[in-house]
XYZ file of C-alpha atoms in Angstrom:
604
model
C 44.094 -47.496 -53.193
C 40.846 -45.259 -52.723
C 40.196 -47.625 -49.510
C 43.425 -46.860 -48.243
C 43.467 -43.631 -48.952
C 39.951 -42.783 -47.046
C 41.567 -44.852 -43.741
C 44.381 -42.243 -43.888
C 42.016 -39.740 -44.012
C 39.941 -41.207 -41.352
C 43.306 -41.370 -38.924
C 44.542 -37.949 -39.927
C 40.991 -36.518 -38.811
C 41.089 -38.718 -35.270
C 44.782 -36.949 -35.548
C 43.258 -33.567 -35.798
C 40.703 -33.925 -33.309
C 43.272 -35.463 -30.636
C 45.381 -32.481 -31.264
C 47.971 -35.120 -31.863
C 51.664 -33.491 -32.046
C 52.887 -36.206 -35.100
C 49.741 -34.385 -37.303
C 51.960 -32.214 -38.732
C 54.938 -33.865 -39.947
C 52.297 -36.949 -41.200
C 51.227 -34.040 -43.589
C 54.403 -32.815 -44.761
C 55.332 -36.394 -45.258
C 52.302 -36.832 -47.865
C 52.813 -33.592 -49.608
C 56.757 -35.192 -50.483
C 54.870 -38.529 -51.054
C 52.830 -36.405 -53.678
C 55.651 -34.534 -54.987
C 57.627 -38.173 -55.633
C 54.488 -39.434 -57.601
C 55.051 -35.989 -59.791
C 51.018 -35.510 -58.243
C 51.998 -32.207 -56.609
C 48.221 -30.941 -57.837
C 46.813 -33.497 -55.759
C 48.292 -31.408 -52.188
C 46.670 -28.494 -53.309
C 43.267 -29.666 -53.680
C 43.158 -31.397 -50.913
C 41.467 -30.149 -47.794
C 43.478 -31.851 -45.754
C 47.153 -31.353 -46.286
C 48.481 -27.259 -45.743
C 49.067 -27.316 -49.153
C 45.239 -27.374 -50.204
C 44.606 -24.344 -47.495
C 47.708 -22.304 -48.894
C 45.888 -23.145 -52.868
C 42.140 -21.795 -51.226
C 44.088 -18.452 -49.689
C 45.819 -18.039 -53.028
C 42.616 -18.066 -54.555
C 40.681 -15.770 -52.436
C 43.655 -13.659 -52.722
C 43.545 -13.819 -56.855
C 39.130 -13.135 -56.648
C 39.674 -10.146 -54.327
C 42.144 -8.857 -56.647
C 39.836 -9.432 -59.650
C 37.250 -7.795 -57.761
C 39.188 -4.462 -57.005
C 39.942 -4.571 -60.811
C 36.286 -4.610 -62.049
C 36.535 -8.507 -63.388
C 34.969 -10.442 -60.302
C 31.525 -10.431 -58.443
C 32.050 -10.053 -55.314
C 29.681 -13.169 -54.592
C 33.167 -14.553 -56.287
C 34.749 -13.472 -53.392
C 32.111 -14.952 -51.142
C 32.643 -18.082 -52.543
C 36.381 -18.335 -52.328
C 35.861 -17.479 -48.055
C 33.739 -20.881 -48.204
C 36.447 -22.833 -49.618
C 38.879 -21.511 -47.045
C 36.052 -22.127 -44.242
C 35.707 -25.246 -45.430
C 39.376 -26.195 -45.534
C 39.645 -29.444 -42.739
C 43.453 -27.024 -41.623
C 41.132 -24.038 -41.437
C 41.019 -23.934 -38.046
C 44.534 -24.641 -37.260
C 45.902 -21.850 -38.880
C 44.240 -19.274 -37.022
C 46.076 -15.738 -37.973
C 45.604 -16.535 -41.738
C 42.442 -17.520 -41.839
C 41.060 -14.735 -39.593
C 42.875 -12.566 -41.981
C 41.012 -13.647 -44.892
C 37.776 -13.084 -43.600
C 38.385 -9.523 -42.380
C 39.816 -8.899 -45.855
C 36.633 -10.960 -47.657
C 35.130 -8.160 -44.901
C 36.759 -5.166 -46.101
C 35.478 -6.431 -49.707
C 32.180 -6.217 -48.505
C 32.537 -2.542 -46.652
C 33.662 -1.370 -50.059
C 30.938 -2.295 -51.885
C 27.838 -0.731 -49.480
C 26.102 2.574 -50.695
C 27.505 5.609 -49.478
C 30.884 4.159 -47.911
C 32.674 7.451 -50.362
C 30.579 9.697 -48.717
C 31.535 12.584 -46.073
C 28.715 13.246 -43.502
C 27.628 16.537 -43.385
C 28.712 17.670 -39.436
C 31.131 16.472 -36.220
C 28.114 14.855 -34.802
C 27.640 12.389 -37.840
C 31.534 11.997 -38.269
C 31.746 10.359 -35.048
C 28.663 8.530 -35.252
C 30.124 6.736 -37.974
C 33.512 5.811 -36.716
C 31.531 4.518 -33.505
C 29.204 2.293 -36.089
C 31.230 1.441 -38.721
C 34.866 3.207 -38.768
C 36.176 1.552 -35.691
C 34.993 -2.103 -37.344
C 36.639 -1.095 -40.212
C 40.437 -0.124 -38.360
C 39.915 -3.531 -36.580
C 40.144 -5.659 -40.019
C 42.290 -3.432 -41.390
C 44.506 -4.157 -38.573
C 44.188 -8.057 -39.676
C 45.089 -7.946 -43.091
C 48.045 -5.308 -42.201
C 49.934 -7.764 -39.982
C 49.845 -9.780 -43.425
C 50.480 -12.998 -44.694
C 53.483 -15.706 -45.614
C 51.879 -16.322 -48.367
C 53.627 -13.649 -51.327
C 50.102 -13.259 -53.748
C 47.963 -13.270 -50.590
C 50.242 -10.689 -49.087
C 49.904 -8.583 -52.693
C 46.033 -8.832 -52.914
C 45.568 -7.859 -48.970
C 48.142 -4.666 -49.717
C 45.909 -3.229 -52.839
C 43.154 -3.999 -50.754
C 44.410 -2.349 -47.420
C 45.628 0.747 -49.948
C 41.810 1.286 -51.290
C 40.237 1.034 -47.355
C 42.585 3.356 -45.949
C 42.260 5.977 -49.002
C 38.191 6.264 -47.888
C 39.518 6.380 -44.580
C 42.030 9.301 -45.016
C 39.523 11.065 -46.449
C 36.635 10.251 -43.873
C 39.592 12.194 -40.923
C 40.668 14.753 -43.559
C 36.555 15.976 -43.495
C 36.570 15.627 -39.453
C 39.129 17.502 -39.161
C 37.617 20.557 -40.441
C 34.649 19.525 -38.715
C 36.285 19.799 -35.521
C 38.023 22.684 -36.502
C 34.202 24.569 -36.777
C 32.909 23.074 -33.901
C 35.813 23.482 -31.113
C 36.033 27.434 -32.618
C 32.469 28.285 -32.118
C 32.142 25.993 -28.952
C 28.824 24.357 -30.540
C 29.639 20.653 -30.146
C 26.799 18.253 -32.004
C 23.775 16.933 -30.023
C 24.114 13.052 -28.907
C 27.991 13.723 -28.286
C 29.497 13.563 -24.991
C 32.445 15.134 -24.467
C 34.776 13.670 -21.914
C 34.570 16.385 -19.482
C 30.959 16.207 -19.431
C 30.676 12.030 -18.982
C 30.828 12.157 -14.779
C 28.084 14.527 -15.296
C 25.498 13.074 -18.055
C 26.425 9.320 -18.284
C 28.076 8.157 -15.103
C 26.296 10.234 -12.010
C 22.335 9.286 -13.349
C 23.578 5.663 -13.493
C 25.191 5.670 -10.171
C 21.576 7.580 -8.869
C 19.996 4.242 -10.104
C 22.098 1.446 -9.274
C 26.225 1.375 -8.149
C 28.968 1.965 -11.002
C 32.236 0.730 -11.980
C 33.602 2.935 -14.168
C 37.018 2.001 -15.790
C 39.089 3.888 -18.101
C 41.289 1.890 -20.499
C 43.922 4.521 -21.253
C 44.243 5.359 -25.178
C 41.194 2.163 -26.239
C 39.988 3.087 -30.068
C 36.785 2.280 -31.394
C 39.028 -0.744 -32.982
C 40.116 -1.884 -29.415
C 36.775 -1.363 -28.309
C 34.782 -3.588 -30.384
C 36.894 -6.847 -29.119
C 36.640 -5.472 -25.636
C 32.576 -4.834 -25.866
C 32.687 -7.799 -27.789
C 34.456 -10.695 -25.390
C 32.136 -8.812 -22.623
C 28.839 -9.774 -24.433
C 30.142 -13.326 -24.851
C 30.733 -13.603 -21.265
C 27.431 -12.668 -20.698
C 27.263 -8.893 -20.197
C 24.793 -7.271 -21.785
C 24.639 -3.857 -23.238
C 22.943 -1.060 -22.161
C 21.971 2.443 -24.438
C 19.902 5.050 -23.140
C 16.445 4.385 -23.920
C 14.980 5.565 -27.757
C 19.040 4.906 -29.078
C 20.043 1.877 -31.383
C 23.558 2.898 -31.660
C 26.474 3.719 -28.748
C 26.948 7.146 -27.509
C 29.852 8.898 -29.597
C 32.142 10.819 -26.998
C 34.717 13.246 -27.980
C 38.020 13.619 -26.558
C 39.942 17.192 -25.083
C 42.211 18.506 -27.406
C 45.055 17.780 -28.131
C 44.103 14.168 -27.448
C 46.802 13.299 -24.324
C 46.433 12.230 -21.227
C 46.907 15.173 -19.107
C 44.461 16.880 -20.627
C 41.566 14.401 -21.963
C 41.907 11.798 -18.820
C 42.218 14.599 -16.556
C 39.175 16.341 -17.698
C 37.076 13.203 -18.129
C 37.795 12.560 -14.045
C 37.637 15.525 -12.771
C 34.239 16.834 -14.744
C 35.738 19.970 -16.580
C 37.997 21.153 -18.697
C 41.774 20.823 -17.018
C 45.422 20.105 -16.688
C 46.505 18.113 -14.464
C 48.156 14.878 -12.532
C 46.896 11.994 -11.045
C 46.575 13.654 -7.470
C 44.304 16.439 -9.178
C 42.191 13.545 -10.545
C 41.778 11.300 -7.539
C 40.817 14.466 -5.061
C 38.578 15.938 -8.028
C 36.791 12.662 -8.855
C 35.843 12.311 -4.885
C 34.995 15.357 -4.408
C 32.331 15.246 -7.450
C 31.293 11.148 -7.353
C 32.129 10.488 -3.307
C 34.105 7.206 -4.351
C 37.792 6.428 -5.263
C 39.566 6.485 -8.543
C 42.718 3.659 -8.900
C 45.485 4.061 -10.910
C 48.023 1.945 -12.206
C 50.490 1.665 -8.891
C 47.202 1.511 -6.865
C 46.473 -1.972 -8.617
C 49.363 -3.761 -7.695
C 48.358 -6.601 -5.372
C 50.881 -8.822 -3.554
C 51.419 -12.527 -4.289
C 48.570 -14.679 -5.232
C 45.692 -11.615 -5.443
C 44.172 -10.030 -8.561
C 43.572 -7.471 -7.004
C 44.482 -5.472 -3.581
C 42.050 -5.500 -0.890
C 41.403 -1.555 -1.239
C 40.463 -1.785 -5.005
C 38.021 -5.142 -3.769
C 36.904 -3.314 -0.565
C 35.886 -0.026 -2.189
C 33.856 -2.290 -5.338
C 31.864 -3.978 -2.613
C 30.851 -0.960 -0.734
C 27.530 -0.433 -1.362
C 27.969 3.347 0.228
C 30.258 4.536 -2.874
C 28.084 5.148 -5.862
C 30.858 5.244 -8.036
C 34.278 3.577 -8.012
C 36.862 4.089 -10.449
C 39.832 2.196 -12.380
C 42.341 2.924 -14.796
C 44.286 0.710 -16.858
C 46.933 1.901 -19.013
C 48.056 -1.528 -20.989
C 46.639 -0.433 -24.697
C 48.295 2.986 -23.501
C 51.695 1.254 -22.686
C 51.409 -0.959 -25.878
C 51.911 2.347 -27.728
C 55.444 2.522 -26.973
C 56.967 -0.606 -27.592
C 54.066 -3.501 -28.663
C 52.521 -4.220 -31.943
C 48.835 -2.807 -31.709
C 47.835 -4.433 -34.862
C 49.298 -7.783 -34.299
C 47.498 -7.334 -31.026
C 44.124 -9.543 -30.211
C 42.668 -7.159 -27.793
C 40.615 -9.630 -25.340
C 39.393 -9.066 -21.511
C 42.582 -10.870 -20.717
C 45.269 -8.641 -22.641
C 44.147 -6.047 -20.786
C 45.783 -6.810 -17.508
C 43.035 -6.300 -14.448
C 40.175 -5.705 -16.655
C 38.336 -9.319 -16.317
C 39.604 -8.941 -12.204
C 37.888 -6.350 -12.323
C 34.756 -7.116 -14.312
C 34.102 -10.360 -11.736
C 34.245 -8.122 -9.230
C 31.549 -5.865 -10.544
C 29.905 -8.788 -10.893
C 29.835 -10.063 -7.546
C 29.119 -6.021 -6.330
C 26.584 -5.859 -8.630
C 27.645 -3.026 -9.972
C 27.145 -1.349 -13.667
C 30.318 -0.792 -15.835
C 31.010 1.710 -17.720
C 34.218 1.367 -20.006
C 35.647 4.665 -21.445
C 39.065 6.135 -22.595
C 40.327 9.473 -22.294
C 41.277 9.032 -26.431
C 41.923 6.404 -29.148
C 45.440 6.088 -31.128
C 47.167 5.448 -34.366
C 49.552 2.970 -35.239
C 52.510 3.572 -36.713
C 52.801 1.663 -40.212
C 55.295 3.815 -42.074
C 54.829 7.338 -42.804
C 56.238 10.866 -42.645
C 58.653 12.312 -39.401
C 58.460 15.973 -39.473
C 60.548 16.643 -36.021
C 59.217 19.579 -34.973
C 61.099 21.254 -31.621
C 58.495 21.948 -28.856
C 56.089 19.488 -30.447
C 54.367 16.034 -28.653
C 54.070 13.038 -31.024
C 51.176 14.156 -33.038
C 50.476 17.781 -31.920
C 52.828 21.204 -32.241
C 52.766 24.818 -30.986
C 51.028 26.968 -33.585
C 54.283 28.935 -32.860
C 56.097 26.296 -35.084
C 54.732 27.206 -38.521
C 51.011 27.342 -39.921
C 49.114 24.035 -40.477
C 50.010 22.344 -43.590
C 47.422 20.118 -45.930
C 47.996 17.020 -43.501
C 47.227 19.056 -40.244
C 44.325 21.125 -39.286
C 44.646 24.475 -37.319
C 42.097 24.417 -33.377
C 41.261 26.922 -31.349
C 38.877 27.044 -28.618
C 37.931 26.295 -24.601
C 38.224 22.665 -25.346
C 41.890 23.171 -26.377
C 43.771 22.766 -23.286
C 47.365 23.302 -25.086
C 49.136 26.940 -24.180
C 47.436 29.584 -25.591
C 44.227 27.589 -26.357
C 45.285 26.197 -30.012
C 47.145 24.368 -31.333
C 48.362 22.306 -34.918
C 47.383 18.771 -34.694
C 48.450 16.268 -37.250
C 45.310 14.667 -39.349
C 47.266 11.954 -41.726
C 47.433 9.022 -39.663
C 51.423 8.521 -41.210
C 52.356 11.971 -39.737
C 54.666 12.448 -36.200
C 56.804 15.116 -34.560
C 58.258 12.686 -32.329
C 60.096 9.503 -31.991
C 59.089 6.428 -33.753
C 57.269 4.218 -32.262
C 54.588 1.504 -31.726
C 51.263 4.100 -31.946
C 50.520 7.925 -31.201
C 47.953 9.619 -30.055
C 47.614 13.787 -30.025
C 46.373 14.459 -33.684
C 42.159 14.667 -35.240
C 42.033 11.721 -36.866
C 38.903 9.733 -35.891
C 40.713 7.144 -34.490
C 42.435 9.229 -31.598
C 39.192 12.116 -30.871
C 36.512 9.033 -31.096
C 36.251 7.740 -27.608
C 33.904 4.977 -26.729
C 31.346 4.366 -24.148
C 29.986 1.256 -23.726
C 27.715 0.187 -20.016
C 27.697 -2.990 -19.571
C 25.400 -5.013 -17.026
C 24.887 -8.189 -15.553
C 22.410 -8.409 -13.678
C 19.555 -7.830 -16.447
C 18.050 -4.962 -14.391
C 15.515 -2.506 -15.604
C 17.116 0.768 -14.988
C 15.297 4.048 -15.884
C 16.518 5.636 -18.806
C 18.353 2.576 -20.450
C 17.319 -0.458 -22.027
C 19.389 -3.691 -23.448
C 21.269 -2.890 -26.894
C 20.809 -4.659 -29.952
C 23.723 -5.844 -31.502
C 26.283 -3.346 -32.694
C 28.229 -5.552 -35.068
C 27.363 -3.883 -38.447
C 25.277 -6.617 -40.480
C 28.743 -6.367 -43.353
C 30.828 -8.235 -40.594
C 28.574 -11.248 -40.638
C 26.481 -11.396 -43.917
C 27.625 -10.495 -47.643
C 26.139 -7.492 -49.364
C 24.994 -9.482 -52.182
C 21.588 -10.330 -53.178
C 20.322 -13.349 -55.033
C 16.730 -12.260 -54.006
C 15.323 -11.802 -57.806
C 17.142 -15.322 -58.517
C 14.880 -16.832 -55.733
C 11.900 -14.857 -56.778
C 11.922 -16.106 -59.837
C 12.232 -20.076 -58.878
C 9.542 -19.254 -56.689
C 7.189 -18.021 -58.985
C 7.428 -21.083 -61.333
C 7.582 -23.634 -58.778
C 4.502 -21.967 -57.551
C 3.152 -22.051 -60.937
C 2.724 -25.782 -61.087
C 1.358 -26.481 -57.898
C -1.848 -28.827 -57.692
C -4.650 -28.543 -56.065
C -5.249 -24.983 -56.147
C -5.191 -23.907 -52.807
C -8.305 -22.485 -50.624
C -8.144 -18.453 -51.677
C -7.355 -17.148 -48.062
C -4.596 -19.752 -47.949
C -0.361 -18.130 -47.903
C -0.245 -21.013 -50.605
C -2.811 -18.067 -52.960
C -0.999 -15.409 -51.504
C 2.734 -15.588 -52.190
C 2.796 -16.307 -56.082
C 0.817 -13.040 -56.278
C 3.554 -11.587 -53.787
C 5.730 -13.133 -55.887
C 4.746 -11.860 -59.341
C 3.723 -9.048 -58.455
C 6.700 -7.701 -57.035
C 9.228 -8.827 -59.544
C 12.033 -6.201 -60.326
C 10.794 -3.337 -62.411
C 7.010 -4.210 -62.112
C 5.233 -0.521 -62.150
C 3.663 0.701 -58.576
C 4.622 -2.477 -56.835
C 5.252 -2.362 -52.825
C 7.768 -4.811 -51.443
C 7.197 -8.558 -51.002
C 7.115 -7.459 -47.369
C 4.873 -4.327 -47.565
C 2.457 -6.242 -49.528
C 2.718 -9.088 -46.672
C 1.871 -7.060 -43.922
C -1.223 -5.408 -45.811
C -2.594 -8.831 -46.729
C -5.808 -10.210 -44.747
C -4.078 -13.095 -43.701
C -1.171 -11.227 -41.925
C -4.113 -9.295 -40.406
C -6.090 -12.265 -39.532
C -2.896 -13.829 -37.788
C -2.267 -10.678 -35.749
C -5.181 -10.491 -33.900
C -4.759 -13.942 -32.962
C -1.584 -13.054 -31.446
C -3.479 -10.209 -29.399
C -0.974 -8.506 -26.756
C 2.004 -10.748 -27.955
C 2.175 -9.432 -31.290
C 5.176 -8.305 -33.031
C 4.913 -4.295 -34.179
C 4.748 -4.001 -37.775
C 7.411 -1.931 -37.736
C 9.746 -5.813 -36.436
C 8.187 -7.566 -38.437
C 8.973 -5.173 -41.597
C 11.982 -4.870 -40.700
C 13.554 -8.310 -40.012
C 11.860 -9.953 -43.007
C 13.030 -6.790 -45.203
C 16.340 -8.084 -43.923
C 15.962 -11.654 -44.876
C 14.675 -10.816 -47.986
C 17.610 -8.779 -48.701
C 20.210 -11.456 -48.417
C 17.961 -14.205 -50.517
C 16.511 -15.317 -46.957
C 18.997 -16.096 -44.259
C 21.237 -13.808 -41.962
C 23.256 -13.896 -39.229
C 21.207 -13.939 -35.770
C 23.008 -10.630 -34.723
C 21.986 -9.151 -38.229
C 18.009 -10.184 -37.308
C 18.637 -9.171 -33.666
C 20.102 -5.281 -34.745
C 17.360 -4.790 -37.235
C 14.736 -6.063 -34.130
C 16.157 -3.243 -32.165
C 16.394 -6.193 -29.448
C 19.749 -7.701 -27.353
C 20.844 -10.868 -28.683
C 19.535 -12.528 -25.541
C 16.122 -11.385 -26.277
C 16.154 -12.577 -29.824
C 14.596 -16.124 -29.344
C 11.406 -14.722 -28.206
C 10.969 -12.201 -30.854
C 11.523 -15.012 -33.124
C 9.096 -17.486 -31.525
C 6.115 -14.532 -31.567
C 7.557 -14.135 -35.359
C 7.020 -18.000 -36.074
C 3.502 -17.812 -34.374
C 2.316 -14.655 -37.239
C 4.072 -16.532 -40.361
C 4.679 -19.905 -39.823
C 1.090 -20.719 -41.415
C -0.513 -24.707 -42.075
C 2.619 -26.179 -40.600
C 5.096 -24.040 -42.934
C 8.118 -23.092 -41.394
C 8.527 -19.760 -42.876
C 11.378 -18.632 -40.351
C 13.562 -20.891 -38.503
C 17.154 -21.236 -37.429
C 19.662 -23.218 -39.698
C 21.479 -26.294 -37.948
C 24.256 -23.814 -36.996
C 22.314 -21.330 -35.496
């Protein structure tokens, strides 16, 4: 019977890998087979059969509910992913399986330092949805769109209910933010606002090399990360202006619409205004052409028309210009959250990225604002008022809704009540809004993307910007290792030659064990040993700074010794693509007497 079993396993796998259309009713025929030997168990440990995968989500489900009750680890939580991952179905079942890692995600973004904390100013409230708050709305979006499963579906709703309390309270403290700020006009250093983007982002590229910029109509810091994302893995690479680890924040015009923040963001300053006003403004300031959506309709057969292609290859037009209004459209009618927001959803935005390509031309992707997506919450029809912004002449601002005045509020009269809660609308329901202060809507991204691996003046190539949460856990088994290491050091024969690593590290070790008085780091004390000295000025001009070196091993050592390679690359400050040969120059200063010390695991 076990022999015949492991052939059936051996055909179902040949099965899987064929992508074999009988796989799935061979499964559901052994799960009845099962359920006639009164074995029904034996489905749901299998990692094979759905059954077993629908037992690991269950679990997951039941540790991340533990965990928001106090009674789980979260390395509990870790463990239970694995056993999902590791599921032979896992990748079949695509939607439920990305949704449990963005919730085993969210379990991870709860338990960092600091995530209850409200920065201090505007500038640091949009830094923060550009690092971490837009990651956040993205898996949030995941888990929202749910699961068939009813306890997986419970767990993911507690869970979704703690993320988006921080959350409400993260726009609640903006809001008054940008309140201050738009009244006194003194908007935070390393924030662009939109109007100001021709002028301080787009202009002293195009003086360097030629620009594409396009404007994806209403994109979010959530939409943005799969967008800047898919780019990167089709081999763009990222761009930030030279001494910057992070992405530019921008700010949106208020209230956060179209005629006012797209408007302003193509014509340079602050105004009303139509499509005509922003194709003769933008060529009167840039020299080059701005498309909108009519403009990119092409006939039979093209991606694009032949104006839109022409104007891209003319080396004479510093900057050309497209807008794209799909996430925009997708307000009224689609389901943003369901949504997987690739180069291709976007209709002409790969079209036009190959043809950058070919130009060789920078891109610069912006929006004029983000958006919020309607999950349930309160109508307050308001007469006179746009879906998430009202006429102060309707009533004083309420606790969900925060009171602006200023230059940069383009609404009559120069204020306006815009709704904060992320539930509230004036309007008709539907798909998403956009009008109101929460971070979502006034965050607008601005990510440069090139591919020709030019050095241009003023910019350099971006480390990652996935935050190290979305790959690696947050817990530590560091003093567990420590602690094997130390007595497996303990009992080593011969003793090694006193200048050896093999003399060095049990002292490391030892001597930084938790708690021990006036001890440096296993790392500080690394870099201040002779042999780390000796081994640098071997390396003469290739050497790593100290300040790498400290900081990707302080990052290994944090997770017990491995991350993910974007993890190593962010805390590098280098581009992914530049990450092998920081590593090699790494191997050559540690990787002492024919110890590996750092190396890549089988998968990378």
């Amino acid at each position: 019977m076990r022999a015949l079993a492991t052939d059936a396993r051996d055909i179902t796998l040949r099965m899987d890998d064929a992508n074999d259309p009988d796989l799935p009713s061979v499964l559901a025929q052994a799960e009845r087979v099962l359920a006639d030997v009164r074995w029904p168990a034996g489905a749901r440990q299998s990692d094979i059969l759905p059954a077993g995968l629908t037992a690991r989500l269950e679990h997951l489900a039941g540790q991340i509910t533990a965990h928001l009750n106090g009674t789980a680890k979260i390395d509990e939580v870790e463990q239970a992913l694995g056993q999902v991952l590791g599921h032979r179905r896992a990748h079949r079942e695509d939607r439920e399986v990305t949704a449990a890692r963005m919730a085993t995600r969210l379990v991870r973004w709860l338990a960092l330092p600091g995530v209850h904390d409200v920065p201090a100013d505007l500038g640091s409230s949009l830094e923060r949805q550009v690092t971490d708050g837009g990651w956040v709305d993205r898996a949030v979006a995941a888990i929202w769109t749910g699961s068939q499963h009813g306890a997986v579906a419970s767990a993911y709703r507690r869970l979704a209910d703690r993320v988006v309390e921080i959350r409400d309270r993260r726009d609640q403290a903006a809001a008054g933010q940008l309140a201050a700020a738009t009244a006194d006009g003194s908007l935070p250093d390393g924030v662009v606002p939109v109007e100001r983007m021709l002028h301080d982002v787009v202009r002293p590229l195009a003086a360097a090399e030629p620009v594409l910029l396009v404007v994806l109509d209403g994109m979010s810091m959530r939409v943005a990360t799969e967008i800047a994302q898919g780019a990167t893995d089709k081999g763009w690479t990222e761009l930030l202006p030279t001494g910057r680890r992070t992405r530019l924040p921008a700010l949106a015009v208020l209230p956060s619409v179209t005629a006012f923040s797209r408007t302003s963001l193509l014509c340079g300053d602050l105004l009303v205004g139509t499509q005509s006003t922003e194709k003769s403004r933008f060529r009167d300031l840039t020299g080059g052409p701005v498309f909108h959506k009519d403009d990119l309709r092409s006939g039979a057969g093209d991606l694009l028309p032949e104006p839109v292609l022409t104007a891209i290859k003319d080396p004479k037009l510093p900057v050309v210009a497209a807008v794209l209004n799909t996430i925009d459209d997708a307000l009224a009618k689609d389901d943003p959250d369901g949504t997987v927001w690739d180069l291709d959803r976007v209709r002409h935005l790969r079209a036009l990225l190959n043809a950058a390509t070919l130009a060789g031309r920078v891109v610069v992707l912006t929006a004029d604002h983000g958006h919020v997506v309607e999950r349930g919450g309160t109508a307050r029809p308001t007469s006179g008022a746009d879906a998430r912004w009202r006429p102060v002449s309707t009533g004083p601002a309420g606790a969900d809704e925060v009171l602006v005045r200023g230059e940069r509020v383009l609404a009559p009269g120069g204020e306006a009540v815009l709704a904060v809660a992320e539930g509230l609308r004036y309007g008709a329901k539907t798909a998403g809004y956009h009008g109101g202060a929460a971070l979502a809507e006034i965050t607008v991204p601005l990510i440069v993307l090139d591919r020709a691996l030019r050095t241009i003046k003023g910019w350099t190539a971006a480390p990652p910007q996935t935050p190290a949460w979305w790959n690696d856990p947050v817990f530590s088994v560091v003093e567990e290792k420590l602690a094997v290491h130390t007595k497996r050091t303990a009992r080593k024969t011969p003793q090694p030659a006193e200048d050896s690593f093999d003399a060095l590290l049990p002292e490391l070790v030892q001597t930084t064990a938790p708690g021990a008085p006036g001890a440096g780091s296993v790392v500080e004390r690394l870099v201040a040993s002779p042999v780390y000295a000796t081994q640098r000025s071997r390396a003469g001009r290739r050497a790593l700074g100290d300040d790498v070196v400290t900081a990707v091993l302080a990052v290994l050592v944090a997770r017990g010794g491995r991350a993910h390679r974007e993890t190593v690359a962010a805390a590098a400050g280098v581009a992914e693509v530049n990450l092998e040969p920081t590593l090699a120059a790494l191997r050559r200063l540690l990787n002492v007497e024919g110890y590996q010390v750092v190396g890549r695991t089988p998968t990378g």
